[in-house]
Coordinates of C-alpha atoms and ligand atoms in Angstrom, one line a residue:
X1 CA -22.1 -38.8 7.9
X2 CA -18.5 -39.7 7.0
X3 CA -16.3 -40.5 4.1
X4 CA -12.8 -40.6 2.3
X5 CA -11.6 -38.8 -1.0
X6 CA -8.5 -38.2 -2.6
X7 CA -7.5 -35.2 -4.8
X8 CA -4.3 -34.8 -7.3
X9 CA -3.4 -31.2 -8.0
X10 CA -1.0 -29.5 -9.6
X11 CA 1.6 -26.3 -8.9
X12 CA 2.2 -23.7 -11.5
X13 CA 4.7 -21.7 -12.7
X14 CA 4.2 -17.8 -13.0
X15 CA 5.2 -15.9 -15.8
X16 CA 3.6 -12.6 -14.8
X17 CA 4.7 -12.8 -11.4
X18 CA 2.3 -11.8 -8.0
X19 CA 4.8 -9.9 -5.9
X20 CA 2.8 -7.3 -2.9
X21 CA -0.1 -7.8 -1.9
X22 CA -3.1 -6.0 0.3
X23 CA -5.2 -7.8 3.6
X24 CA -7.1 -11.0 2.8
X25 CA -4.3 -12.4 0.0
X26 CA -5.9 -9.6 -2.6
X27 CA -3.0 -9.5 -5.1
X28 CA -1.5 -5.6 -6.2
X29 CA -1.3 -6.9 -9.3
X30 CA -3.0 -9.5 -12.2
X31 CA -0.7 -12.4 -12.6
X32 CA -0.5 -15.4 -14.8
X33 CA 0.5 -18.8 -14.7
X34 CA 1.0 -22.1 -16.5
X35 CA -0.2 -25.1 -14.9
X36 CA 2.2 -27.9 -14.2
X37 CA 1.9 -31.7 -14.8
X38 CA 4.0 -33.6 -13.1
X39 CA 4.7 -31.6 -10.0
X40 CA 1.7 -32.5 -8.4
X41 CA 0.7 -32.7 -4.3
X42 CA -2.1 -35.9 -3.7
X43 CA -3.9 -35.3 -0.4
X44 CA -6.2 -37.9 1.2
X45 CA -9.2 -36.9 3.8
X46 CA -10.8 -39.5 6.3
X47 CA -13.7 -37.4 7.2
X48 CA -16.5 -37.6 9.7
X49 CA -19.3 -35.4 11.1
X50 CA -18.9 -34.9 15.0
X51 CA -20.0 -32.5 17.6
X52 CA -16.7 -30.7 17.7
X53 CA -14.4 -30.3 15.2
X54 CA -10.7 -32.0 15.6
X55 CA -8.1 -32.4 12.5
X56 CA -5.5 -34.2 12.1
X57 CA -2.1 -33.9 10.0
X58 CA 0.1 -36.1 8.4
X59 CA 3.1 -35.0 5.7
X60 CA 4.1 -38.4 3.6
X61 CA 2.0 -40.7 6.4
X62 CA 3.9 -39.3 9.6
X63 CA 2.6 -36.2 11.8
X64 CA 4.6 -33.0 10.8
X65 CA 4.0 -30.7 13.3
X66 CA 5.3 -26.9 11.2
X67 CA 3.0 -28.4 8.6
X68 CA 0.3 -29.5 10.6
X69 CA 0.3 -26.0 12.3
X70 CA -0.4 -23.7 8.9
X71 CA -2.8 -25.7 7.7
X72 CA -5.1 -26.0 11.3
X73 CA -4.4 -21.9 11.1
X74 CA -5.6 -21.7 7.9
X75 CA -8.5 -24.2 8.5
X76 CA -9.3 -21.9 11.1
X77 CA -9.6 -19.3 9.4
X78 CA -12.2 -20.4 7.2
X79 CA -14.8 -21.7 10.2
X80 CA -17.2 -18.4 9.5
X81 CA -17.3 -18.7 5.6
X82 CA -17.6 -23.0 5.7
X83 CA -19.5 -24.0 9.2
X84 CA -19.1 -27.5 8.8
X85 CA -15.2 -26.8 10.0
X86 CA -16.6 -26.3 13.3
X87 CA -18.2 -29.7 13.7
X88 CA -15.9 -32.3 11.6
X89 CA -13.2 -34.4 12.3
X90 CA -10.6 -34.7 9.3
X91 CA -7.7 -36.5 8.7
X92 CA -5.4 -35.2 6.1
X93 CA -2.4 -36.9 4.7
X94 CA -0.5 -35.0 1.6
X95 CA 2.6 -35.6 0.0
X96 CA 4.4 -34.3 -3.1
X97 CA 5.2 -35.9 -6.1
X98 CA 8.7 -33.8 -6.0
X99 CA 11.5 -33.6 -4.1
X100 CA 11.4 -32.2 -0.7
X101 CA 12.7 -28.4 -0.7
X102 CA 13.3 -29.0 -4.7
X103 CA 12.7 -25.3 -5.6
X104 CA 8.8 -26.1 -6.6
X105 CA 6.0 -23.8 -5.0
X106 CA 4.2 -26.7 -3.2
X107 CA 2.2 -24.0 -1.0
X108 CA 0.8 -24.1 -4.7
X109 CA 0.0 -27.4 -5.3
X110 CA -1.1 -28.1 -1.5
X111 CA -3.5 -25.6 -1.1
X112 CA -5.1 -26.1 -3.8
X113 CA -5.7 -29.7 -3.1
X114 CA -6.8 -28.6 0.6
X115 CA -9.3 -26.3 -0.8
X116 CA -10.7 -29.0 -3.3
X117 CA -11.6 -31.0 -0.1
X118 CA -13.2 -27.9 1.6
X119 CA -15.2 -27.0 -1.6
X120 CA -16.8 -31.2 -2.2
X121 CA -17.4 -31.1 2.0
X122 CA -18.9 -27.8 1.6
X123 CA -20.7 -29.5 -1.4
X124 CA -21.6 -32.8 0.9
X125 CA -22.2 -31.4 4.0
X126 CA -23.9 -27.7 3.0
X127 CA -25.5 -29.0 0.8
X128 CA -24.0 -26.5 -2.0
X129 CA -25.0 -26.8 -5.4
X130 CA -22.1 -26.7 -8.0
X131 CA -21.7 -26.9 -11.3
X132 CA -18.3 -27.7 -12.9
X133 CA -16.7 -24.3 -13.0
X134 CA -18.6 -23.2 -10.2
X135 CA -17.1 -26.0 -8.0
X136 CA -13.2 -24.7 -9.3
X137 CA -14.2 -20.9 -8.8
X138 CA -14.9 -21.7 -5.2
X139 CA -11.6 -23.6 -4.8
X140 CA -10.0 -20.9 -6.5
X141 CA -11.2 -18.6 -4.2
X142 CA -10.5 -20.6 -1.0
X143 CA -7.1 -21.6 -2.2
X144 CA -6.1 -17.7 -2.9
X145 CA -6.8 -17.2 1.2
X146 CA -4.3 -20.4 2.1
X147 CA -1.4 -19.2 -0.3
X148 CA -2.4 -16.4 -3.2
X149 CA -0.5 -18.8 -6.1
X150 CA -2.5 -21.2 -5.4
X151 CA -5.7 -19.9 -6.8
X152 CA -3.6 -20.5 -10.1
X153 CA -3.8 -23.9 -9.8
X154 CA -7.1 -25.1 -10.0
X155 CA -7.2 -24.7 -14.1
X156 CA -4.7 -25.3 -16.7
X157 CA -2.9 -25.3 -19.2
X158 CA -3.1 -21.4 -18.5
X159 CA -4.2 -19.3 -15.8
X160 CA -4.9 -15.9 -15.0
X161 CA -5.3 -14.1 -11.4
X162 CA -7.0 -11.5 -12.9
X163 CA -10.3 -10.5 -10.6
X164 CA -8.4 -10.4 -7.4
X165 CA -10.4 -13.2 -5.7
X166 CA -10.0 -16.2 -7.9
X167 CA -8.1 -17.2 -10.7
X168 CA -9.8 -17.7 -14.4
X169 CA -8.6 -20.3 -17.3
X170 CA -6.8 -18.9 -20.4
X171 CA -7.8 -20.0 -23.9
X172 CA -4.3 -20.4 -25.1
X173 CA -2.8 -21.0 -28.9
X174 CA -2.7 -24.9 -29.0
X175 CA 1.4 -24.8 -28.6
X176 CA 1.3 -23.7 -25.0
X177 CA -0.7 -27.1 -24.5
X178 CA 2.2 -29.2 -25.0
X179 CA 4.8 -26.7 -23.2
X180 CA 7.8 -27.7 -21.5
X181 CA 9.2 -26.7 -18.1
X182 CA 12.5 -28.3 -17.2
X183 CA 13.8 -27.0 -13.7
X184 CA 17.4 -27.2 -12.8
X185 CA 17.4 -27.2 -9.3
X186 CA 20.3 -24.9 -8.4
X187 CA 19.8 -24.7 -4.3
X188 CA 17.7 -27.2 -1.9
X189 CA 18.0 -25.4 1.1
X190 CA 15.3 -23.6 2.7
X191 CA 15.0 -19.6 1.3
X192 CA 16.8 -16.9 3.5
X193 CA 13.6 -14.6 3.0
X194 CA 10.2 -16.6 2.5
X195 CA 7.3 -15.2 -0.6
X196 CA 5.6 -13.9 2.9
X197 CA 8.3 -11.5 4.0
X198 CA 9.0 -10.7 0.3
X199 CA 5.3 -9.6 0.1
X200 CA 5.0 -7.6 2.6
X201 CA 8.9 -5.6 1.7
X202 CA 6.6 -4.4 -1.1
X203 CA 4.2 -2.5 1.0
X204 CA 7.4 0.1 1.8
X205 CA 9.2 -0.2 -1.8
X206 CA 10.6 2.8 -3.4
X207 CA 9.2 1.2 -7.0
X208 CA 6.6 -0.7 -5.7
X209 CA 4.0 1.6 -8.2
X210 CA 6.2 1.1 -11.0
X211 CA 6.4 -2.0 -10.4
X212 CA 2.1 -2.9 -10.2
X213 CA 1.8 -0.8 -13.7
X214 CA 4.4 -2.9 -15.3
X215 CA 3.3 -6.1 -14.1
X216 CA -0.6 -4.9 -15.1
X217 CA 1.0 -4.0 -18.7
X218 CA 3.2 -7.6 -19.2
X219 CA 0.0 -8.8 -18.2
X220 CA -1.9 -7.5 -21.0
X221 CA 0.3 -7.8 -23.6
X222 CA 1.2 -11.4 -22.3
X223 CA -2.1 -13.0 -22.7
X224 CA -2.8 -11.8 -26.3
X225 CA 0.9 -13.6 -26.9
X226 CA -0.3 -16.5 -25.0
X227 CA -3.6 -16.6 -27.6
X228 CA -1.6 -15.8 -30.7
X229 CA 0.9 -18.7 -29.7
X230 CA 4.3 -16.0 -30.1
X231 CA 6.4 -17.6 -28.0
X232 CA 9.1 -15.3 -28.5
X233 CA 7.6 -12.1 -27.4
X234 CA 6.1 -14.3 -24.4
X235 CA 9.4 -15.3 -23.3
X236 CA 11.1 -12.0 -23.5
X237 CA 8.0 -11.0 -20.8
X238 CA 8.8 -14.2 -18.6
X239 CA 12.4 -13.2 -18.4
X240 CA 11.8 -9.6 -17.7
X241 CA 9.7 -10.7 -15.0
X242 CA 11.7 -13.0 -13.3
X243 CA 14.4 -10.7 -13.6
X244 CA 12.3 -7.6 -12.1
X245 CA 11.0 -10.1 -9.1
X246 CA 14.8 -10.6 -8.0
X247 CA 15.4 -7.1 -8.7
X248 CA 12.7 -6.1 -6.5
X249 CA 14.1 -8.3 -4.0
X250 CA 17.4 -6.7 -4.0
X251 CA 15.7 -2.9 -3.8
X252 CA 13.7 -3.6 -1.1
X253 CA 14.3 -1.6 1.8
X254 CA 15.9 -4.8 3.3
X255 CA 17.2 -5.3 0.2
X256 CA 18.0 -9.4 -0.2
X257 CA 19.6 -11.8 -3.0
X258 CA 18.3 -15.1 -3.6
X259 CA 19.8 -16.0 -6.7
X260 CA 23.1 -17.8 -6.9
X261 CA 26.1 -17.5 -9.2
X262 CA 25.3 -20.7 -10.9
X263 CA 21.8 -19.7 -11.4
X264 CA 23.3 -16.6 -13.2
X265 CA 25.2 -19.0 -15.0
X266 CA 22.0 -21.2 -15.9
X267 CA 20.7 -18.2 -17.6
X268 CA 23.4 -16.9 -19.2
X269 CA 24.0 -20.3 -21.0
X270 CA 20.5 -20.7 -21.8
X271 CA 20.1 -17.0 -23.6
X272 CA 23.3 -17.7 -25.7
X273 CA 21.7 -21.0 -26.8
X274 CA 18.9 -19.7 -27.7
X275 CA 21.0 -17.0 -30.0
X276 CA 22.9 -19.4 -31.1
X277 CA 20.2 -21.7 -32.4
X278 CA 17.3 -19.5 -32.8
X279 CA 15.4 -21.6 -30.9
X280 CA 12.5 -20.1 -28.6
X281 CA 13.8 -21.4 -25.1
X282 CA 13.2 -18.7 -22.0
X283 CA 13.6 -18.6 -18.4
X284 CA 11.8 -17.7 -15.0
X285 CA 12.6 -17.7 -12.1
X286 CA 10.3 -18.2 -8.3
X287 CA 11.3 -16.5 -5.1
X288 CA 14.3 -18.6 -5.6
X289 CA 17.6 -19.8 -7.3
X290 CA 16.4 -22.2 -9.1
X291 CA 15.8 -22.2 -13.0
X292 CA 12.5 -23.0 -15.1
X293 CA 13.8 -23.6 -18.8
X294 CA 10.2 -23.0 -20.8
X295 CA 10.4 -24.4 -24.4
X296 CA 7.4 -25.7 -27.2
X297 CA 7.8 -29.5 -27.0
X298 CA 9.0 -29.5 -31.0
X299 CA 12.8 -28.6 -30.1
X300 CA 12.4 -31.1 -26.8
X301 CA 15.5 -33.5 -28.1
X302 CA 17.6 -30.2 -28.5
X303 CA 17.2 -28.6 -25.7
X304 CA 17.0 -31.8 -23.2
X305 CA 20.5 -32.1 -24.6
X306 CA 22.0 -28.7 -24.4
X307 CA 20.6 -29.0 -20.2
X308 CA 22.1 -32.1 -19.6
X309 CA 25.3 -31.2 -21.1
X310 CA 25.5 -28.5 -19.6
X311 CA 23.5 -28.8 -16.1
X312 CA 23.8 -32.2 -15.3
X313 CA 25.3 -31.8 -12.2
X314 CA 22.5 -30.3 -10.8
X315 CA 19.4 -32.1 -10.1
X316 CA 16.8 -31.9 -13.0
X317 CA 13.1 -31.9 -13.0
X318 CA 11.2 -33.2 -16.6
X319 CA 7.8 -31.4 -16.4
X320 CA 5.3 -29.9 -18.8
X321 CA 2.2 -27.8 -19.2
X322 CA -1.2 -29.6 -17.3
X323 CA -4.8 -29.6 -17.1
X324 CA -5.2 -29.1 -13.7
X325 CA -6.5 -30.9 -10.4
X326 CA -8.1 -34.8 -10.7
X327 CA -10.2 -36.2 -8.0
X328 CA -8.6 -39.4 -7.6
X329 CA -10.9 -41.5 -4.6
X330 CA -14.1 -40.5 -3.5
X331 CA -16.5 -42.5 -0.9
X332 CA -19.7 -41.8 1.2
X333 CA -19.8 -44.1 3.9
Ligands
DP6_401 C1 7.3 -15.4 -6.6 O1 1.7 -17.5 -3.4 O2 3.8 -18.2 -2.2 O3 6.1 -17.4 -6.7 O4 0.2 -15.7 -0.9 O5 2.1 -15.4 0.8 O6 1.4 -17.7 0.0 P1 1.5 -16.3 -0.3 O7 2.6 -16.2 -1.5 P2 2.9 -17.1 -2.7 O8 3.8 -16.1 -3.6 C2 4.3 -16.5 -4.8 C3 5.2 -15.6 -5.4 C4 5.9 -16.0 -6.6 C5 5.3 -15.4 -7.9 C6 4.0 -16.1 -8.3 O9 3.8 -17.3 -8.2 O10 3.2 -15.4 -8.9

């Protein structure tokens, strides 16, 4: 038995951020995310039944060993909960529609298209039966154990890691469905601290419980804005949050800064625009120092302005709310 398939998927964008978390990627807190559209990872899989199992990995057509080496460990991981890992050879090619190293979570976006491949072999192979939501709850769940963000991925325009093992699509007010999330990448280079180390400072942090009732609270309060379509009291949340993430960073007891003066710049800029104009236009920020302007697409001419004229120097990424994954190839041979 053998064939090929291709899948498209997305990352996302937090606004109520996961930050600590316990064994097996169970989160300390509910988070939620909005799916992006453009910033999307397509991974291919040659696959064939075999006695043993062997995989091969290719980043952008060429072996890439650091990248080949967390995904055969993760693979691994999952040989007692999907069998067929122990008798398949796969070959896995993946690249990104962004930038290397431009500031977007591709753990995100490449798990999540690794765990749609495991869930339609699992289907194939196991014999699984699946039903639409079914299929994306299991690659929800097998996402979450690659990289925990990427459990957000598998449903847009809005999703919520809410259960602990999978993550669940928001009903949001129609406005969210034509969002907009323009990043201005301040800083390629590779993170001082990664989101794993930053995880696990939380387990000692002197307001790591603070911190898990907030982020349950924002939570709340940020999905019925999400529903009502208030983009004003969402945004105040999404800022809070980014804020708190870096401040957690620099409280830790290896306390760590990963913003940079031009990304306090960035926001500065972008809150006295959005006094200025009274225009609903809000920030977040990743493990990172790069900048995620969110705005409803109506004030899109505006705001594209105000960023170039005032960013341009930096590289800029267009994106906007998505749907989620697409299964772009599939063959039985
Ligand atoms: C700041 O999902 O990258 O982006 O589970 O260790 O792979 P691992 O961590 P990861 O952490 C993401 C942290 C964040 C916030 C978020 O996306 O919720």
């Amino acid at each position: 038995m053998k064939g090929k398939m291709t899948w498209e998927s997305p990352s996302n964008i937090a606004l109520v951020k996961y930050w600590g978390k316990k064994d097996n990627q169970i989160p300390c807190n509910p988070s939620l995310s909005f799916t992006l559209s453009n910033s999307i990872t397509t991974t291919s899989c040659d696959w064939e039944v075999r006695p043993h199992s062997s995989y091969e990995f290719l980043f952008e057509g060429h072996p890439n060993e650091k990248f080949g080496s967390r995904v055969e460990k993760y693979f691994n991981s999952l040989k007692e909960e999907l069998p067929f890992l122990n008798s398949i050879f796969l070959r896995i090619d993946t690249k990104n529609s962004f930038p290397h190293s431009a500031g977007i979570a591709s753990s995100a976006s490449s798990f999540s298209s690794f765990a749609l491949i495991l869930t339609k072999l699992e289907e194939i192979i196991e014999k699984k039966t699946f039903n639409e939501d079914s299929f994306l709850k299991r690659a929800s769940h097998l996402a979450r154990l690659g990289s925990g963000s990427a459990c957000r991925s598998l449903f847009g325009p809005a999703c919520a890691w809410e259960n602990e093992l999978f993550g669940t699509p928001i009903k949001a007010h129609p406005v969210f469905n034509t969002y907009k999330d323009t990043i201005v990448v301040i800083d390629q280079g590779v993170k001082a601290v990664s989101s794993s180390q930053g995880h696990a400072l939380m387990n000692n942090h002197p307001f790591a419980s603070n911190r898990y009732e907030m982020a349950r609270e924002n939570y709340k309060k940020s999905i019925n804005f999400l529903q009502k379509g208030d983009c004003a009291s969402l945004g105040e949340i999404m800022e809070q949050e980014a804020l708190m993430l870096h401040g957690l960073m620099m409280s830790s007891p290896t306390p760590y800064v990963l913003m940079k003066p031009s990304t306090l710049n960035v926001i500065t800029k972008v809150q006295n625009f959005r006094k200025e104009k009274g225009i609903p236009v809000y920030f977040t920020l990743d493990a990172g120092p790069n900048v995620h302007i969110l705005y409803p697409q109506e004030f899109e001419g505006e705001i594209e302005k105000f960023i170039k004229d005032n960013f341009g120097n930096f590289p800029i990424i267009f994106d906007k709310v998505g749907d989620g994954p697409n299964l772009k190839d599939f063959e039985l041979f």
